[in-house]
Coordinates of C-alpha atoms in Angstrom, one line a residue:
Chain A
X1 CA -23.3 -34.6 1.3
X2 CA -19.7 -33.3 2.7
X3 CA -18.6 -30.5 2.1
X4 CA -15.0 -30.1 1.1
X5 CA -13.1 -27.9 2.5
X6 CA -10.8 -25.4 0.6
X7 CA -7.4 -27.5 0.3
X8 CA -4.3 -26.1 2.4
X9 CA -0.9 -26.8 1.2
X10 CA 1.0 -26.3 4.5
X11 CA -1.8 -25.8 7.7
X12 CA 0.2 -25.0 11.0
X13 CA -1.9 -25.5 14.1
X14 CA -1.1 -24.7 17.4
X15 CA 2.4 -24.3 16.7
X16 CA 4.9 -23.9 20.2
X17 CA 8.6 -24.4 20.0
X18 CA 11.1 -24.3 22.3
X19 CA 14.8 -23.6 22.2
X20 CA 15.8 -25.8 26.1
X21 CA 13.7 -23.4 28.9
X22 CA 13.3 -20.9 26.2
X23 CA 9.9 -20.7 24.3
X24 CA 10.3 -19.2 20.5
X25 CA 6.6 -19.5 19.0
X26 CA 3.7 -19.5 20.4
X27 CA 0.5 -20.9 19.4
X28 CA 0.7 -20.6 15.7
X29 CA -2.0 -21.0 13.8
X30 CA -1.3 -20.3 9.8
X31 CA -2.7 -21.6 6.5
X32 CA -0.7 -21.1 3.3
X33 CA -2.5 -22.4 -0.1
X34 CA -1.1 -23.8 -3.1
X35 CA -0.2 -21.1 -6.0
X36 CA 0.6 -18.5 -3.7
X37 CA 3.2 -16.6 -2.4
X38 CA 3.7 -16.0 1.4
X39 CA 6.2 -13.5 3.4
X40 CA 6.9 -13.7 6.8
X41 CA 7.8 -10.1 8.1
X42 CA 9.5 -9.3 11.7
X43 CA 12.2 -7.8 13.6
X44 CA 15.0 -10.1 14.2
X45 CA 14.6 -12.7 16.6
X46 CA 10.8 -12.6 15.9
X47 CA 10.5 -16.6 15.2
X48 CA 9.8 -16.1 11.2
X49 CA 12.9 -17.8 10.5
X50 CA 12.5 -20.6 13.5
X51 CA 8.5 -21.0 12.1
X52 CA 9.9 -21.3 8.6
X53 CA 12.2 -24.6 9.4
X54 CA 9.7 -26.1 11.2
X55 CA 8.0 -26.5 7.7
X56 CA 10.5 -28.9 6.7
X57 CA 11.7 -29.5 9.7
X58 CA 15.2 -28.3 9.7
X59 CA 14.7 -27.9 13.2
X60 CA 15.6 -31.4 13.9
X61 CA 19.1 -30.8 13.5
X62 CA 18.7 -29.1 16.9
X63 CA 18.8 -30.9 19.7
X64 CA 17.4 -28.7 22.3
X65 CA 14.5 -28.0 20.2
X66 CA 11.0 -29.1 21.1
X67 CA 7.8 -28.5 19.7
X68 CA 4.3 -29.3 20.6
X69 CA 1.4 -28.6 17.6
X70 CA 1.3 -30.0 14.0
X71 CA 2.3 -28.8 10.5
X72 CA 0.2 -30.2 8.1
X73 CA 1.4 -30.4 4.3
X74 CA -1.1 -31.7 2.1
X75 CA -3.2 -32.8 5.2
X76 CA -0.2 -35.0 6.4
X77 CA 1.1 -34.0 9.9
X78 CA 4.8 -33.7 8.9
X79 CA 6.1 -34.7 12.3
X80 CA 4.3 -37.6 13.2
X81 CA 6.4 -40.6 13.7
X82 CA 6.7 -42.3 10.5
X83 CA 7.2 -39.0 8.4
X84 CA 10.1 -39.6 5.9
X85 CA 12.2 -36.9 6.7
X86 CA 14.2 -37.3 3.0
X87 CA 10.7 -37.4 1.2
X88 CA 9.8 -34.1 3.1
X89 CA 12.8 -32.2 2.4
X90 CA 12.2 -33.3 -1.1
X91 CA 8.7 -32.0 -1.6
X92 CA 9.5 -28.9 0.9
X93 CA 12.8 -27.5 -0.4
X94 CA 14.9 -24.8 1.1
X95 CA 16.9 -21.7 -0.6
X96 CA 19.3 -20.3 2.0
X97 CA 20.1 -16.9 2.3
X98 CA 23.6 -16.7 1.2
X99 CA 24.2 -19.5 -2.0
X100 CA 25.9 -22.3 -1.4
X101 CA 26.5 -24.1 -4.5
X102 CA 28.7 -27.6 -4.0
X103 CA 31.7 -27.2 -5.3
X104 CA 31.4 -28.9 -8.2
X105 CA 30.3 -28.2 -11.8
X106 CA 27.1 -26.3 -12.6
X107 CA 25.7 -29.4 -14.2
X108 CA 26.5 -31.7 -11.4
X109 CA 24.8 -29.7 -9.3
X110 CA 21.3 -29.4 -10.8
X111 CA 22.0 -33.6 -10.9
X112 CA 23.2 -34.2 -7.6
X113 CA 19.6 -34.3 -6.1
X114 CA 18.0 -36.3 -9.0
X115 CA 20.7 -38.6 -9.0
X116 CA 20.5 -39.2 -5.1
X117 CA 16.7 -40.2 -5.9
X118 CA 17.9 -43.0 -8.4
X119 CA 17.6 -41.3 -11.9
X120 CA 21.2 -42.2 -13.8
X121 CA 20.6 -42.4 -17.5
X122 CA 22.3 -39.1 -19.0
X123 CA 19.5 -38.4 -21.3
X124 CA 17.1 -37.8 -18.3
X125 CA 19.3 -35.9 -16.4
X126 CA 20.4 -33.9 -19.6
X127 CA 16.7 -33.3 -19.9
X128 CA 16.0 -32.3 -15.8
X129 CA 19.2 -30.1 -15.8
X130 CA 18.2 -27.9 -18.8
X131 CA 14.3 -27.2 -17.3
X132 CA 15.6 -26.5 -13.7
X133 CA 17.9 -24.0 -15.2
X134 CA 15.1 -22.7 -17.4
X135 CA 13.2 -22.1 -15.0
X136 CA 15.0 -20.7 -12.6
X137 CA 15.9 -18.4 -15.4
X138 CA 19.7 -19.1 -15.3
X139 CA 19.5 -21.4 -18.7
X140 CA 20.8 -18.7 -21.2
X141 CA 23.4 -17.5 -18.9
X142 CA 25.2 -20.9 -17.9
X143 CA 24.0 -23.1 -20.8
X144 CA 28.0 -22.8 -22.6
X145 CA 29.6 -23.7 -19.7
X146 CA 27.7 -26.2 -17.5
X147 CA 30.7 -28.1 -16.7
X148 CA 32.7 -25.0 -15.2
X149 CA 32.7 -24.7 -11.9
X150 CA 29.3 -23.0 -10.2
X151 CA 32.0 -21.7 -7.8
X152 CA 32.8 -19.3 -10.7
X153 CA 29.0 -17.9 -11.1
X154 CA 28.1 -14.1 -9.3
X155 CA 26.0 -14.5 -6.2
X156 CA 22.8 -13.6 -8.2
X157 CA 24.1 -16.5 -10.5
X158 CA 24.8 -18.8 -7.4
X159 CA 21.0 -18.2 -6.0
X160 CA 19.3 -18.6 -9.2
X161 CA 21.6 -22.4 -9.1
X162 CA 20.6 -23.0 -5.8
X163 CA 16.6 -22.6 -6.9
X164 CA 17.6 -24.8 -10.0
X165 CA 19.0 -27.2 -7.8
X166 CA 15.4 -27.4 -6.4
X167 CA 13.1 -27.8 -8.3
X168 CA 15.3 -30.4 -9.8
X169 CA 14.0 -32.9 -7.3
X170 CA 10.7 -31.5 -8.5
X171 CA 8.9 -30.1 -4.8
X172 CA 5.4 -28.5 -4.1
X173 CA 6.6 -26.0 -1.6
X174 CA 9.5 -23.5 -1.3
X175 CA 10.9 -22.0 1.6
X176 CA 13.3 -18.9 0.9
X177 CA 15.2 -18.1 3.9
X178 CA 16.2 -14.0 3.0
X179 CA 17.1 -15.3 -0.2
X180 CA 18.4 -11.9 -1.4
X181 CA 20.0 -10.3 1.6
X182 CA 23.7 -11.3 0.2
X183 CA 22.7 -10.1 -3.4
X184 CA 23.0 -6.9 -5.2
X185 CA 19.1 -5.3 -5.9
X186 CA 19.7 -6.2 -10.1
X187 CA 20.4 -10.0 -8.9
X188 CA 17.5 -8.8 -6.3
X189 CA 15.1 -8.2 -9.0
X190 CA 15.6 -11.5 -10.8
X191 CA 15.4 -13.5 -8.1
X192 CA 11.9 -11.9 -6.9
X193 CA 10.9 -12.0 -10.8
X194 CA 11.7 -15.5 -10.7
X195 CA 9.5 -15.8 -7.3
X196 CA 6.4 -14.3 -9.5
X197 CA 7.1 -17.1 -12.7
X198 CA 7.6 -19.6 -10.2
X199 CA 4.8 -19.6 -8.2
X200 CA 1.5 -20.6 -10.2
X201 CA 3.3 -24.0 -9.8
X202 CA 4.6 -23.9 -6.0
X203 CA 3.6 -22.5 -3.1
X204 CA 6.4 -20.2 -1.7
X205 CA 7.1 -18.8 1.1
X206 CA 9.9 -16.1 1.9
X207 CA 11.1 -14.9 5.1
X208 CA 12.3 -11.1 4.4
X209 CA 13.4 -8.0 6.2
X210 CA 13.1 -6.1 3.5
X211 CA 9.2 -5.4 4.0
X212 CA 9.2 -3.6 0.4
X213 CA 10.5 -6.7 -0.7
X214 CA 7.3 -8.9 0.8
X215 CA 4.8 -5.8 -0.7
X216 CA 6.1 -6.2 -4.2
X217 CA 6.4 -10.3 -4.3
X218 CA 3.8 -11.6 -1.7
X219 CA 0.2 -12.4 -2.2
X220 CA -0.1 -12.3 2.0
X221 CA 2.3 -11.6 4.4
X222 CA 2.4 -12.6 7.8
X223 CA 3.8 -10.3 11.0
X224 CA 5.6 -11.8 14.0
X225 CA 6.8 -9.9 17.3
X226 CA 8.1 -12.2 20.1
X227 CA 7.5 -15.4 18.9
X228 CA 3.9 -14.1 18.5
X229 CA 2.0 -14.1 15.1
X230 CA 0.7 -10.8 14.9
X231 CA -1.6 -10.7 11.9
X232 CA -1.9 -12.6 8.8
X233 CA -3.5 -10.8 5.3
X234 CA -3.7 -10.2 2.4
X235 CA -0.2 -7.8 1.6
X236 CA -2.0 -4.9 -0.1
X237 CA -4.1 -4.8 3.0
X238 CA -1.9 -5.5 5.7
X239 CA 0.6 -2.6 3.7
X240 CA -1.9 -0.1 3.5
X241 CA -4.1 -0.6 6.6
X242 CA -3.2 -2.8 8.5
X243 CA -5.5 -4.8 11.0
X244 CA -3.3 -4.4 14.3
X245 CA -1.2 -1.5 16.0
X246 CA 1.8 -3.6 16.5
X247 CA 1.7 -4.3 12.6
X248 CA 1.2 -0.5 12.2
X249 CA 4.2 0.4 14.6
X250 CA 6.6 -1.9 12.6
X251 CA 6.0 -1.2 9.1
X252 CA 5.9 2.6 9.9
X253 CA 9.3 2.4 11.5
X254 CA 7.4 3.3 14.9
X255 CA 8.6 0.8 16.7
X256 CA 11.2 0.6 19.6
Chain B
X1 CA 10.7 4.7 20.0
X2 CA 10.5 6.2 16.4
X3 CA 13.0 5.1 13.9
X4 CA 12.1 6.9 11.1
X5 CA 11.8 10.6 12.8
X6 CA 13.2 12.6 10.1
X7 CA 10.3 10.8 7.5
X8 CA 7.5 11.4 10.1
X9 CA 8.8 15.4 10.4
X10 CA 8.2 15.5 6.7
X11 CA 5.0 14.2 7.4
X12 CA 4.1 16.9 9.8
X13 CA 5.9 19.4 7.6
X14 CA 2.9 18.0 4.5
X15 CA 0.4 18.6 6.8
X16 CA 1.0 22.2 7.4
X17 CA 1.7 23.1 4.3
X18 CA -2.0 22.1 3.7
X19 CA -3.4 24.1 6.5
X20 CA -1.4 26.9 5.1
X21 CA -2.8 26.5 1.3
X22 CA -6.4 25.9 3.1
X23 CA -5.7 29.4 4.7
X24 CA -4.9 30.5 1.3
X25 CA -8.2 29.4 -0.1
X26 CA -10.6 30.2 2.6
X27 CA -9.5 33.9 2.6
X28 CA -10.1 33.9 -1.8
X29 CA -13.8 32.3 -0.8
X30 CA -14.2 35.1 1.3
X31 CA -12.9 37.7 -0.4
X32 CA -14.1 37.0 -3.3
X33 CA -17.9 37.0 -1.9
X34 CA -17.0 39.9 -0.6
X35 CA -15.9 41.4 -4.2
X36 CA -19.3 40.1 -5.3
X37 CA -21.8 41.4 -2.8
X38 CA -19.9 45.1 -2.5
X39 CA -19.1 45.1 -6.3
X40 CA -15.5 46.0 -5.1
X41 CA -13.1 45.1 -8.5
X42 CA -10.2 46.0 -6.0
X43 CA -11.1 42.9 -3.9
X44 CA -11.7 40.9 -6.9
X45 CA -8.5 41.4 -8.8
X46 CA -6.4 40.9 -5.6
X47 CA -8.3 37.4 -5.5
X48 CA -7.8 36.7 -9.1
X49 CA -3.7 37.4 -8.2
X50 CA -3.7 35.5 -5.6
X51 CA -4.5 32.3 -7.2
X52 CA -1.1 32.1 -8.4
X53 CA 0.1 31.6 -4.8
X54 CA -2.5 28.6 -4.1
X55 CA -1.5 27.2 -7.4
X56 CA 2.0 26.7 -6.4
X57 CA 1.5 25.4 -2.8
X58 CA -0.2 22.8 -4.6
X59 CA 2.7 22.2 -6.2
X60 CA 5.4 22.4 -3.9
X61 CA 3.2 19.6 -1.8
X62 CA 2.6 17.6 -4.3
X63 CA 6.4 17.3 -5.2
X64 CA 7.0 16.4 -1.9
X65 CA 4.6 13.9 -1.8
X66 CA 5.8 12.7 -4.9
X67 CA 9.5 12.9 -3.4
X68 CA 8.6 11.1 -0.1
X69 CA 7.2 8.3 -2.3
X70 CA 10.3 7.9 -4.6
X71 CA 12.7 7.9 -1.2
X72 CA 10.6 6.6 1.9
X73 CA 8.5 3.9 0.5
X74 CA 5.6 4.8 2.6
X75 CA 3.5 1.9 4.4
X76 CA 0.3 1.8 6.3
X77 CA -0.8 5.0 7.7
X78 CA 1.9 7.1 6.8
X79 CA 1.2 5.8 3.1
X80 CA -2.2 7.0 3.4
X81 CA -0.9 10.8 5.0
X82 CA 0.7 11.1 1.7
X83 CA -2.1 9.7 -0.6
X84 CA -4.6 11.9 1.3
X85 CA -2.5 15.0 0.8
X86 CA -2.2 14.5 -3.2
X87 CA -6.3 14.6 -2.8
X88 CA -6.8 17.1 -1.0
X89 CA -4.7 19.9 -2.4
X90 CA -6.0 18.9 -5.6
X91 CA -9.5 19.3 -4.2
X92 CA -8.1 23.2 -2.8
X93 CA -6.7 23.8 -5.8
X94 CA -10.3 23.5 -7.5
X95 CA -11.7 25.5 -5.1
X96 CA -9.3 28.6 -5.3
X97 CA -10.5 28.3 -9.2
X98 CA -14.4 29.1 -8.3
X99 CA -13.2 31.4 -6.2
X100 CA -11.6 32.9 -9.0
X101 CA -14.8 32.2 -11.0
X102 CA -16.5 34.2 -8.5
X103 CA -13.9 37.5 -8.2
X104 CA -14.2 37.1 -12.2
X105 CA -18.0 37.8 -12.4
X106 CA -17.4 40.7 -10.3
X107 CA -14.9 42.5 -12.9
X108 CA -18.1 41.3 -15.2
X109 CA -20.5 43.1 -13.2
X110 CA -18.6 46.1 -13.0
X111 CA -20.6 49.5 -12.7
X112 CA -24.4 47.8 -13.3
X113 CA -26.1 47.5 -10.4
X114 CA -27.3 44.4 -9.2
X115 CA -31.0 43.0 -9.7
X116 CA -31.5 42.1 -6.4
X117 CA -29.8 42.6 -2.7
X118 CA -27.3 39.0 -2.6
X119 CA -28.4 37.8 0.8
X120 CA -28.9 34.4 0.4
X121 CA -25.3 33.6 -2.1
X122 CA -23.5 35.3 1.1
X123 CA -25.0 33.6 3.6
X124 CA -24.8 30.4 1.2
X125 CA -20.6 31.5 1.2
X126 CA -20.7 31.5 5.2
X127 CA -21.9 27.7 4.6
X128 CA -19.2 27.0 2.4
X129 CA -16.8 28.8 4.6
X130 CA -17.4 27.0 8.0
X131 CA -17.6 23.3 5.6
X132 CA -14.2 24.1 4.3
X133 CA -12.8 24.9 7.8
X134 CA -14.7 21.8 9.2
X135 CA -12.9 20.0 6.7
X136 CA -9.7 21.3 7.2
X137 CA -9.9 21.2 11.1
X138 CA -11.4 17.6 11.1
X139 CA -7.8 16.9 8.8
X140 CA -5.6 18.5 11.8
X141 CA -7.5 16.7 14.5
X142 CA -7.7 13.2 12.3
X143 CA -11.3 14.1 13.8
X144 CA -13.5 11.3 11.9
X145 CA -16.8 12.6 13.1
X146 CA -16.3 15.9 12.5
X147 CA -15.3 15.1 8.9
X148 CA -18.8 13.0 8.7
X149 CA -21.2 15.9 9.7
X150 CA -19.5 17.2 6.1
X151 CA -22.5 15.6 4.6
X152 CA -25.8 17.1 6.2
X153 CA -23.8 20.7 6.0
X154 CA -23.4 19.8 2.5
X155 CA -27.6 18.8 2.1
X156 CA -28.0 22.2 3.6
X157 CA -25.9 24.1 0.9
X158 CA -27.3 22.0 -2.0
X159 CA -31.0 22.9 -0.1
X160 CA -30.4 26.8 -0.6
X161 CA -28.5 26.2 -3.6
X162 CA -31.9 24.8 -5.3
X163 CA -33.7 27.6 -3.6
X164 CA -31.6 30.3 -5.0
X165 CA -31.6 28.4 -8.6
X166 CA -35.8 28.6 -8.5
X167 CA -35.6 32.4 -6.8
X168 CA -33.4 33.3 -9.9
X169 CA -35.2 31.6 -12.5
X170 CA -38.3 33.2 -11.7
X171 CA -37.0 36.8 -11.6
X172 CA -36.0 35.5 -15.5
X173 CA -39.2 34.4 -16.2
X174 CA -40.9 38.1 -14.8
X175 CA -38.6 40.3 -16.3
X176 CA -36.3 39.1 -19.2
X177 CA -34.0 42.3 -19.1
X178 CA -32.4 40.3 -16.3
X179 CA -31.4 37.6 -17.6
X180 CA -27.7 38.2 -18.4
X181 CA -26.9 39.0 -14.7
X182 CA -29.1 36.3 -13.3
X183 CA -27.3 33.8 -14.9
X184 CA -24.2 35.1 -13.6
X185 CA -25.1 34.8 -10.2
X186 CA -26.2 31.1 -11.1
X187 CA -22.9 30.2 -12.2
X188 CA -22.0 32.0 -8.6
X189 CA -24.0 29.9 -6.8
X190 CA -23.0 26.7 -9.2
X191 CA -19.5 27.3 -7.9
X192 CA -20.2 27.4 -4.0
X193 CA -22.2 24.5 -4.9
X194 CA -18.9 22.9 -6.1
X195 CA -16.9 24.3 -3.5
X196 CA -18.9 22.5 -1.1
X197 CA -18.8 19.4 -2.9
X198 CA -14.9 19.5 -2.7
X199 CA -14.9 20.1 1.4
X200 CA -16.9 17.0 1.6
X201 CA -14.3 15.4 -0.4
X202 CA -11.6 16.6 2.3
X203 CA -13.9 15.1 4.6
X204 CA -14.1 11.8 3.1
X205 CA -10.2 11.9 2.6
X206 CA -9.7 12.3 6.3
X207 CA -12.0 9.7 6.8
X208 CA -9.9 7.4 4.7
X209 CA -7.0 8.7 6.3
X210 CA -7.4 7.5 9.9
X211 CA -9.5 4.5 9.2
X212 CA -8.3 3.4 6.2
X213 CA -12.1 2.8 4.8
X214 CA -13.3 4.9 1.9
X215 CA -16.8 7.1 2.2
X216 CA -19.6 8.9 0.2
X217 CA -20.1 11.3 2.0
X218 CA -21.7 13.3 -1.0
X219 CA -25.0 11.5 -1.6

């Protein structure tokens, strides 16, 4: 009889990067499961942001970059050779940290992705545009006016779109890059709130550096320093006691 | 480097405002022995005042835990400086009441002399005394062994505590006349007992301090 194994969403093994001569992570070795929220925590320049597009690999776009290891999404090594890139993206979607709707209406675009993957009949769309929105809690706010412009929306408003605009193309995972730092802490709030409604059905993960911020959203939170991944736990733990001195150092502002 | 120097004073600053309300409490455990064993109302009155004083120390620290909290968002081990300090004045705020307890039966004791010599409840109070200062010391020096060796001083207090208990009871049981004053010095005892009980809590707050883990240190 086999055994089966607890099922990771995203596995990262053995994880090195490099930007040119310059190394950026080293050695990761992470597991993030399915239904769960996971912060990345770090000083700037730490790798949580570099570690965070290799998971869909935005890192591509970069030409210098070169990376040894494997990310494994749903047991699938995402960057062996005959990886659809589009598919990816699709089931690993990004949220940017400052919104950036299209300009275009806030209809078209929740539709824009949907449409890209072939769906065209108007009742279908009708139907994806008004659940996105719903669940990315924006429905009530936008639902006279989703042919205005999403260029006319807050930046709270914005961000919320730019989730909806997700999880229209329907993803597992999704991968918040500071996805607050441009808002104000009431558009802060719903957007984290969101992150709490959002993830029995995704696996999310958030890069922050606003550590109360990963304490109040994240089920674990992992800690970087120099392209190194400190410690990975459980956030009430790793917030109250954590496992390593550097971790200790950082989150008590001890750190130079 | 330390970024967050002015939050990590007011750390320091919580800490000795604990040592000073443990000074505060150690000198009513004393004095209020003292009241007991030389029948000396003076004494007990002035420890009986003095609550007032440990009663707002408790207080002011635990609105500037409270404040620290609100502002600072606390993590990790500074986090657990602050939870520990909520404890523990909480726990020296309970022991400034026996104390209290204690000064009180002397006022009820006033002018009768006692059944018997106290040598045992004072030398049960020295116990008390060096646990509390263990406890308080192991808290300054974040001294996790110290704060352990809380519980066999504590066996040893509830040891002479049961003796005392059996030594009382008996005199009740040979002469009934003293009764009402025996029972006194029970509840006495019963309140060193406590006091005790409430250093070995500091002790196990400490522990949980620097480690992180949570102890029994009273079993």
């Amino acid at each position: 009889m086999t055994t089966i194994a607890t099922q990771d969403k995203i596995r990262v093994q053995n994880l090195n990067l490099f930007y040119g001569e310059n190394q950026a992570l080293y050695d990761i070795d992470l597991s993030m499961q399915a239904g769960s929220i996971t912060a990345f925590i770090g000083p700037s320049g730490c790798g949580k942001s570099t570690l965070l597009r290799t998971l869909n690999r935005m890192n591509d776009l970069i030409a210098s970059v070169k990376i040894t290891g494997e990310v494994l999404v749903d047991n699938q090594n995402i960057y062996a050779p005959d990886t659809d890139v589009v598919s990816l993206r699709k089931r690993v979607g990004m949220v940017f940290q400052r919104p950036n709707p299209f300009p275009m209406s806030i209809y078209d675009n929740i539709a824009y992705g949907p449409r890209i993957h072939g769906i065209k009949r108007k009742r279908d769309l009708d139907e994806i545009v008004e659940k996105s929105l719903k669940q990315a809690a924006l429905w009530e706010e936008v639902k006279d006016r989703l042919n205005k412009s999403a260029m006319g929306l807050s930046g709270g408003q914005q961000q919320r779109l730019c989730i909806a605009r997700l999880l229209a193309v329907d993803p597992d995972v999704l991968l918040m890059d500071e996805p607050t730092s441009a808002l104000d802490p009431i558009s802060t709030l719903k957007v984290e709130e969101l992150t709490q409604e959002l993830k029995s059905r995704y696996s999310i993960i958030i890069v922050t550096h606003n550590m109360q911020q990963a304490a109040r959203i994240s089920d674990t939170t992992a800690f970087f320093l120099n392209g190194v991944m400190v410690e990975h736990g459980e956030t009430d733990k790793l917030f109250t006691n954590p496992g390593d001195q550097r971790t200790e150092d950082y989150i008590t502002g001890r750190f130079g | 480097m330390d970024s967050r120097k002015g939050f990590h004073h007011a750390l320091e600053e919580l800490q000795h405002g604990i040592l000073k309300m443990g000074v505060l409490v150690e000198e009513a455990i004393y004095h209020a022995v003292k009241s007991l064993a030389k029948q000396d109302l003076q004494i007990a009155e002035q420890v009986i005042a003095n609550d007032k004083r440990i009663n707002d120390k408790m207080i002011e620290i635990e609105s500037a835990c409270l404040k620290l909290l609100a502002l600072q968002q606390p993590m990790a081990s500074d986090l657990r400086v602050i939870g520990t300090a909520m404890k523990i004045v909480t726990d020296l705020e309970r022991i400034g009441d026996h104390a209290v307890d204690i000064a009180k039966t002397t006022r009820r004791l006033e002018g009768q002399k006692l059944i018997k010599e106290l040598v045992d409840t004072p030398r049960m109070a020295d116990m008390i005394k060096t646990m509390l200062h263990d406890a308080l010391n192991s808290y300054v020096k974040r001294d996790v062994e110290l704060a352990m060796t809380l519980a066999t001083k504590d066996d040893e207090v509830d040891a002479l505590y049961k003796q005392i208990f059996s030594e009382l009871q008996e005199l009740m049981e040979q002469n009934g006349s003293t009764v009402k004053q025996a029972t006194m010095l029970l509840m006495v005892c019963q309140s060193l007992e406590r006091i005790g009980d409430h250093a070995t809590n500091i002790g196990e707050w400490v522990i949980y301090m620097v480690s992180g883990d949570r102890t029994d240190l009273n079993i």
